[in-house]
């Protein structure tokens, strides 16, 4: 009689485009872990029921993507401090004594910048554009990397101010200055500019009202949390701002690195992200 294989999934809507199954299959092969990983399409009004059915059928955990990260937060009985600060969960582990929830998005972003791109954030000025779920998911980890300052801008300045308020104690503990404002309130040049809005999905590219205004310092770092062609508009703008020595990152490295964190939570093993990221980059470029 064969031993049941541990099952994992990415839960979301839509989910057909997700590259997470390929990433985790590569991690499993690399580490010798025996598991399966699938896509779990959840009706918009039945996320909880769908995930509970998956867990009851032998599922051990799942990644959670849009639009269910806030609902996943509510379902987790135990939450990490970074999930608490974000108010959102992107990875669930189905423990017998209550589901465990974490948010690995910020850890993925910081790992991609500091380890893959070799750009430490300590002491730098960071501009984070957007104050929605993507930005709230990464802000805690950005603070832990100890930049000198993080300036959060959003179409609704009140929402940016609220995000600062929810992370102020964490920022004070790490000696990081947090500021907020509207999209037109850029202040000088920044060492790092991160697009945490959905502007790339609509083809807008640059989420600032005056895209010709110099924002990114020469040789600075620019990140769009989207990846592939969707990120091209923002990164092309950043290249013109930061010059030939600018470091341009789309969200592919962040995707792989947050998956590393998820795999570690589930299996207690940390896979090597480098070969998986390189393979995924080749696949994305070939599809363009």
mmCIF file of C-alpha atoms in Angstrom, residues 52-274:
data_model
loop_
_atom_site.group_PDB
_atom_site.id
_atom_site.type_symbol
_atom_site.label_atom_id
_atom_site.label_comp_id
_atom_site.label_asym_id
_atom_site.label_seq_id
_atom_site.Cartn_x
_atom_site.Cartn_y
_atom_site.Cartn_z
ATOM 1 C CA UNK A 52 -11.234 23.643 4.538
ATOM 2 C CA UNK A 53 -12.296 20.937 2.069
ATOM 3 C CA UNK A 54 -8.712 20.781 0.788
ATOM 4 C CA UNK A 55 -7.371 20.427 4.332
ATOM 5 C CA UNK A 56 -9.945 17.749 5.181
ATOM 6 C CA UNK A 57 -8.877 15.806 2.068
ATOM 7 C CA UNK A 58 -5.295 15.633 3.289
ATOM 8 C CA UNK A 59 -3.898 19.046 2.429
ATOM 9 C CA UNK A 60 -1.013 20.110 4.672
ATOM 10 C CA UNK A 61 -0.885 23.798 3.762
ATOM 11 C CA UNK A 62 -1.374 26.381 1.069
ATOM 12 C CA UNK A 63 -0.118 29.624 -0.314
ATOM 13 C CA UNK A 64 -2.769 32.312 -0.605
ATOM 14 C CA UNK A 65 -2.903 34.883 -3.370
ATOM 15 C CA UNK A 66 -5.319 37.655 -4.308
ATOM 16 C CA UNK A 67 -7.950 38.388 -3.254
ATOM 17 C CA UNK A 68 -7.943 36.161 -0.171
ATOM 18 C CA UNK A 69 -4.943 37.183 1.956
ATOM 19 C CA UNK A 70 -7.067 39.163 4.411
ATOM 20 C CA UNK A 71 -9.555 36.321 4.764
ATOM 21 C CA UNK A 72 -6.689 33.883 5.326
ATOM 22 C CA UNK A 73 -5.493 36.147 8.132
ATOM 23 C CA UNK A 74 -8.819 35.712 9.891
ATOM 24 C CA UNK A 75 -8.688 31.921 9.521
ATOM 25 C CA UNK A 76 -5.249 31.561 11.125
ATOM 26 C CA UNK A 77 -5.378 30.826 14.843
ATOM 27 C CA UNK A 78 -1.624 31.392 15.226
ATOM 28 C CA UNK A 79 0.076 34.232 13.355
ATOM 29 C CA UNK A 80 3.666 35.412 13.107
ATOM 30 C CA UNK A 81 4.483 38.999 14.091
ATOM 31 C CA UNK A 82 5.041 39.931 10.433
ATOM 32 C CA UNK A 83 1.590 38.570 9.545
ATOM 33 C CA UNK A 84 0.101 40.523 12.449
ATOM 34 C CA UNK A 85 1.696 43.754 11.232
ATOM 35 C CA UNK A 86 0.582 43.163 7.644
ATOM 36 C CA UNK A 87 -2.935 42.152 8.632
ATOM 37 C CA UNK A 88 -2.698 39.594 5.828
ATOM 38 C CA UNK A 89 -1.534 35.988 5.391
ATOM 39 C CA UNK A 90 -0.086 34.434 2.251
ATOM 40 C CA UNK A 91 0.874 31.040 3.660
ATOM 41 C CA UNK A 92 -1.184 28.694 5.825
ATOM 42 C CA UNK A 93 -0.043 25.518 7.541
ATOM 43 C CA UNK A 94 -2.851 23.244 8.670
ATOM 44 C CA UNK A 95 -1.689 22.322 12.173
ATOM 45 C CA UNK A 96 -3.893 19.999 14.220
ATOM 46 C CA UNK A 97 -4.210 22.544 17.052
ATOM 47 C CA UNK A 98 -5.173 25.428 14.766
ATOM 48 C CA UNK A 99 -4.008 26.838 11.457
ATOM 49 C CA UNK A 100 -0.703 28.706 11.417
ATOM 50 C CA UNK A 101 -0.447 31.834 9.246
ATOM 51 C CA UNK A 102 2.521 33.861 8.031
ATOM 52 C CA UNK A 103 3.242 36.560 5.474
ATOM 53 C CA UNK A 104 6.419 35.816 3.513
ATOM 54 C CA UNK A 105 6.076 38.522 0.845
ATOM 55 C CA UNK A 106 8.334 41.035 2.588
ATOM 56 C CA UNK A 107 10.966 38.452 3.422
ATOM 57 C CA UNK A 108 10.935 37.456 -0.250
ATOM 58 C CA UNK A 109 11.387 41.026 -1.441
ATOM 59 C CA UNK A 110 14.236 41.783 0.968
ATOM 60 C CA UNK A 111 16.005 38.499 0.193
ATOM 61 C CA UNK A 112 15.846 39.213 -3.522
ATOM 62 C CA UNK A 113 17.325 42.681 -3.069
ATOM 63 C CA UNK A 114 19.976 41.882 -0.489
ATOM 64 C CA UNK A 115 21.052 38.389 -1.543
ATOM 65 C CA UNK A 116 20.221 38.053 -5.233
ATOM 66 C CA UNK A 117 20.864 41.654 -6.287
ATOM 67 C CA UNK A 118 23.524 42.263 -3.589
ATOM 68 C CA UNK A 119 21.970 45.592 -2.599
ATOM 69 C CA UNK A 120 21.824 46.012 1.197
ATOM 70 C CA UNK A 121 19.089 48.387 2.343
ATOM 71 C CA UNK A 122 20.699 49.600 5.570
ATOM 72 C CA UNK A 123 20.956 53.374 5.757
ATOM 73 C CA UNK A 124 19.171 54.051 2.450
ATOM 74 C CA UNK A 125 16.190 56.255 1.564
ATOM 75 C CA UNK A 126 13.298 54.127 0.320
ATOM 76 C CA UNK A 127 10.190 55.268 -1.549
ATOM 77 C CA UNK A 128 7.306 52.795 -1.329
ATOM 78 C CA UNK A 129 4.491 53.690 -3.743
ATOM 79 C CA UNK A 130 1.099 52.347 -2.713
ATOM 80 C CA UNK A 131 -0.492 51.544 0.640
ATOM 81 C CA UNK A 132 -2.608 48.515 -0.234
ATOM 82 C CA UNK A 133 -2.152 44.840 0.505
ATOM 83 C CA UNK A 134 1.119 44.487 -1.406
ATOM 84 C CA UNK A 135 2.780 47.343 0.460
ATOM 85 C CA UNK A 136 1.436 46.317 3.856
ATOM 86 C CA UNK A 137 2.764 42.819 3.228
ATOM 87 C CA UNK A 138 6.351 43.972 2.673
ATOM 88 C CA UNK A 139 6.675 47.004 4.951
ATOM 89 C CA UNK A 140 7.580 45.102 8.121
ATOM 90 C CA UNK A 141 10.443 43.266 6.438
ATOM 91 C CA UNK A 142 11.670 46.450 4.789
ATOM 92 C CA UNK A 143 11.816 48.088 8.219
ATOM 93 C CA UNK A 144 13.740 45.112 9.641
ATOM 94 C CA UNK A 145 16.414 45.693 6.957
ATOM 95 C CA UNK A 146 17.079 49.067 8.655
ATOM 96 C CA UNK A 147 16.984 51.662 5.907
ATOM 97 C CA UNK A 148 17.322 55.220 7.170
ATOM 98 C CA UNK A 149 13.857 56.175 5.951
ATOM 99 C CA UNK A 150 10.784 54.766 4.217
ATOM 100 C CA UNK A 151 8.478 57.277 2.565
ATOM 101 C CA UNK A 152 5.063 55.789 1.703
ATOM 102 C CA UNK A 153 2.995 57.565 -0.928
ATOM 103 C CA UNK A 154 -0.537 56.659 -1.974
ATOM 104 C CA UNK A 155 -3.393 58.137 -3.976
ATOM 105 C CA UNK A 156 -5.249 58.400 -0.666
ATOM 106 C CA UNK A 157 -2.778 60.019 1.735
ATOM 107 C CA UNK A 158 -4.923 58.916 4.690
ATOM 108 C CA UNK A 159 -4.361 55.262 3.785
ATOM 109 C CA UNK A 160 -0.595 55.821 3.658
ATOM 110 C CA UNK A 161 -0.772 57.527 7.052
ATOM 111 C CA UNK A 162 -2.694 54.560 8.475
ATOM 112 C CA UNK A 163 -0.039 52.166 7.194
ATOM 113 C CA UNK A 164 2.648 54.229 8.904
ATOM 114 C CA UNK A 165 0.631 54.161 12.126
ATOM 115 C CA UNK A 166 0.301 50.382 12.125
ATOM 116 C CA UNK A 167 4.091 49.969 11.726
ATOM 117 C CA UNK A 168 5.371 52.904 13.807
ATOM 118 C CA UNK A 169 6.362 50.889 16.880
ATOM 119 C CA UNK A 170 8.233 48.386 14.710
ATOM 120 C CA UNK A 171 9.995 51.251 12.921
ATOM 121 C CA UNK A 172 10.973 52.915 16.197
ATOM 122 C CA UNK A 173 12.465 49.637 17.420
ATOM 123 C CA UNK A 174 14.694 49.492 14.333
ATOM 124 C CA UNK A 175 15.559 53.181 14.160
ATOM 125 C CA UNK A 176 13.766 53.716 10.845
ATOM 126 C CA UNK A 177 11.982 56.974 10.011
ATOM 127 C CA UNK A 178 8.534 56.467 8.474
ATOM 128 C CA UNK A 179 6.752 59.200 6.523
ATOM 129 C CA UNK A 180 3.627 59.283 4.376
ATOM 130 C CA UNK A 181 1.875 61.468 1.831
ATOM 131 C CA UNK A 182 -0.013 61.693 -1.454
ATOM 132 C CA UNK A 183 1.447 60.631 -4.795
ATOM 133 C CA UNK A 184 2.559 64.177 -5.583
ATOM 134 C CA UNK A 185 4.593 64.513 -2.379
ATOM 135 C CA UNK A 186 7.932 63.044 -3.426
ATOM 136 C CA UNK A 187 10.816 64.607 -1.564
ATOM 137 C CA UNK A 188 14.144 64.651 -3.371
ATOM 138 C CA UNK A 189 15.782 61.529 -4.696
ATOM 139 C CA UNK A 190 15.546 58.044 -3.251
ATOM 140 C CA UNK A 191 18.060 55.210 -3.230
ATOM 141 C CA UNK A 192 15.288 52.636 -3.660
ATOM 142 C CA UNK A 193 11.887 53.041 -5.348
ATOM 143 C CA UNK A 194 9.350 50.220 -5.007
ATOM 144 C CA UNK A 195 6.110 50.066 -6.964
ATOM 145 C CA UNK A 196 3.551 48.388 -4.727
ATOM 146 C CA UNK A 197 0.540 49.515 -6.768
ATOM 147 C CA UNK A 198 -1.356 47.675 -9.504
ATOM 148 C CA UNK A 199 -0.454 50.318 -12.104
ATOM 149 C CA UNK A 200 1.602 47.844 -14.129
ATOM 150 C CA UNK A 201 -1.408 45.605 -14.664
ATOM 151 C CA UNK A 202 -3.277 48.429 -16.384
ATOM 152 C CA UNK A 203 -0.268 49.347 -18.516
ATOM 153 C CA UNK A 204 0.206 52.694 -16.763
ATOM 154 C CA UNK A 205 3.722 51.771 -15.689
ATOM 155 C CA UNK A 206 4.553 54.802 -13.557
ATOM 156 C CA UNK A 207 2.125 55.451 -10.686
ATOM 157 C CA UNK A 208 3.259 59.050 -10.091
ATOM 158 C CA UNK A 209 1.429 62.125 -11.444
ATOM 159 C CA UNK A 210 4.661 63.677 -12.757
ATOM 160 C CA UNK A 211 6.754 60.833 -14.208
ATOM 161 C CA UNK A 212 9.372 63.268 -15.543
ATOM 162 C CA UNK A 213 10.280 64.455 -12.068
ATOM 163 C CA UNK A 214 13.569 62.946 -10.918
ATOM 164 C CA UNK A 215 12.903 60.503 -8.088
ATOM 165 C CA UNK A 216 15.425 57.653 -8.362
ATOM 166 C CA UNK A 217 19.048 58.466 -7.548
ATOM 167 C CA UNK A 218 21.722 57.616 -10.102
ATOM 168 C CA UNK A 219 22.652 53.971 -9.656
ATOM 169 C CA UNK A 220 19.653 53.384 -7.404
ATOM 170 C CA UNK A 221 17.402 50.359 -7.062
ATOM 171 C CA UNK A 222 13.927 50.089 -8.608
ATOM 172 C CA UNK A 223 11.481 47.252 -7.937
ATOM 173 C CA UNK A 224 8.121 46.464 -9.498
ATOM 174 C CA UNK A 225 6.286 43.730 -7.622
ATOM 175 C CA UNK A 226 4.825 42.502 -10.913
ATOM 176 C CA UNK A 227 7.058 40.455 -13.200
ATOM 177 C CA UNK A 228 7.631 39.917 -16.899
ATOM 178 C CA UNK A 229 6.136 42.301 -19.470
ATOM 179 C CA UNK A 230 3.808 43.887 -16.890
ATOM 180 C CA UNK A 231 6.794 45.403 -15.096
ATOM 181 C CA UNK A 232 8.467 46.794 -18.224
ATOM 182 C CA UNK A 233 6.881 50.259 -18.159
ATOM 183 C CA UNK A 234 7.919 51.028 -14.602
ATOM 184 C CA UNK A 235 11.395 49.569 -14.998
ATOM 185 C CA UNK A 236 12.021 51.423 -18.267
ATOM 186 C CA UNK A 237 11.110 54.658 -16.487
ATOM 187 C CA UNK A 238 13.433 53.733 -13.627
ATOM 188 C CA UNK A 239 16.269 52.969 -16.048
ATOM 189 C CA UNK A 240 15.969 56.446 -17.536
ATOM 190 C CA UNK A 241 16.051 57.928 -14.045
ATOM 191 C CA UNK A 242 18.810 55.824 -12.490
ATOM 192 C CA UNK A 243 21.063 55.522 -15.501
ATOM 193 C CA UNK A 244 23.104 52.532 -16.712
ATOM 194 C CA UNK A 245 24.223 51.569 -13.211
ATOM 195 C CA UNK A 246 20.681 51.335 -11.816
ATOM 196 C CA UNK A 247 19.576 47.980 -10.392
ATOM 197 C CA UNK A 248 16.210 46.987 -11.883
ATOM 198 C CA UNK A 249 14.191 44.143 -10.340
ATOM 199 C CA UNK A 250 10.782 42.832 -11.247
ATOM 200 C CA UNK A 251 8.811 40.655 -8.853
ATOM 201 C CA UNK A 252 10.075 37.275 -10.060
ATOM 202 C CA UNK A 253 12.858 37.066 -7.495
ATOM 203 C CA UNK A 254 10.436 38.089 -4.762
ATOM 204 C CA UNK A 255 8.051 35.334 -5.904
ATOM 205 C CA UNK A 256 10.723 32.647 -5.684
ATOM 206 C CA UNK A 257 12.152 33.898 -2.386
ATOM 207 C CA UNK A 258 8.769 34.060 -0.673
ATOM 208 C CA UNK A 259 8.228 30.483 -1.853
ATOM 209 C CA UNK A 260 11.504 29.512 -0.163
ATOM 210 C CA UNK A 261 10.072 30.848 3.098
ATOM 211 C CA UNK A 262 6.816 28.929 2.580
ATOM 212 C CA UNK A 263 8.674 25.689 1.866
ATOM 213 C CA UNK A 264 10.708 26.174 5.034
ATOM 214 C CA UNK A 265 7.528 26.687 7.083
ATOM 215 C CA UNK A 266 5.959 23.508 5.722
ATOM 216 C CA UNK A 267 8.939 21.156 5.439
ATOM 217 C CA UNK A 268 11.639 22.555 7.736
ATOM 218 C CA UNK A 269 14.066 22.578 4.809
ATOM 219 C CA UNK A 270 15.406 25.671 3.034
ATOM 220 C CA UNK A 271 15.901 25.109 -0.711
ATOM 221 C CA UNK A 272 18.454 26.975 -2.828
ATOM 222 C CA UNK A 273 16.577 29.658 -4.749
ATOM 223 C CA UNK A 274 19.296 30.487 -7.307
#
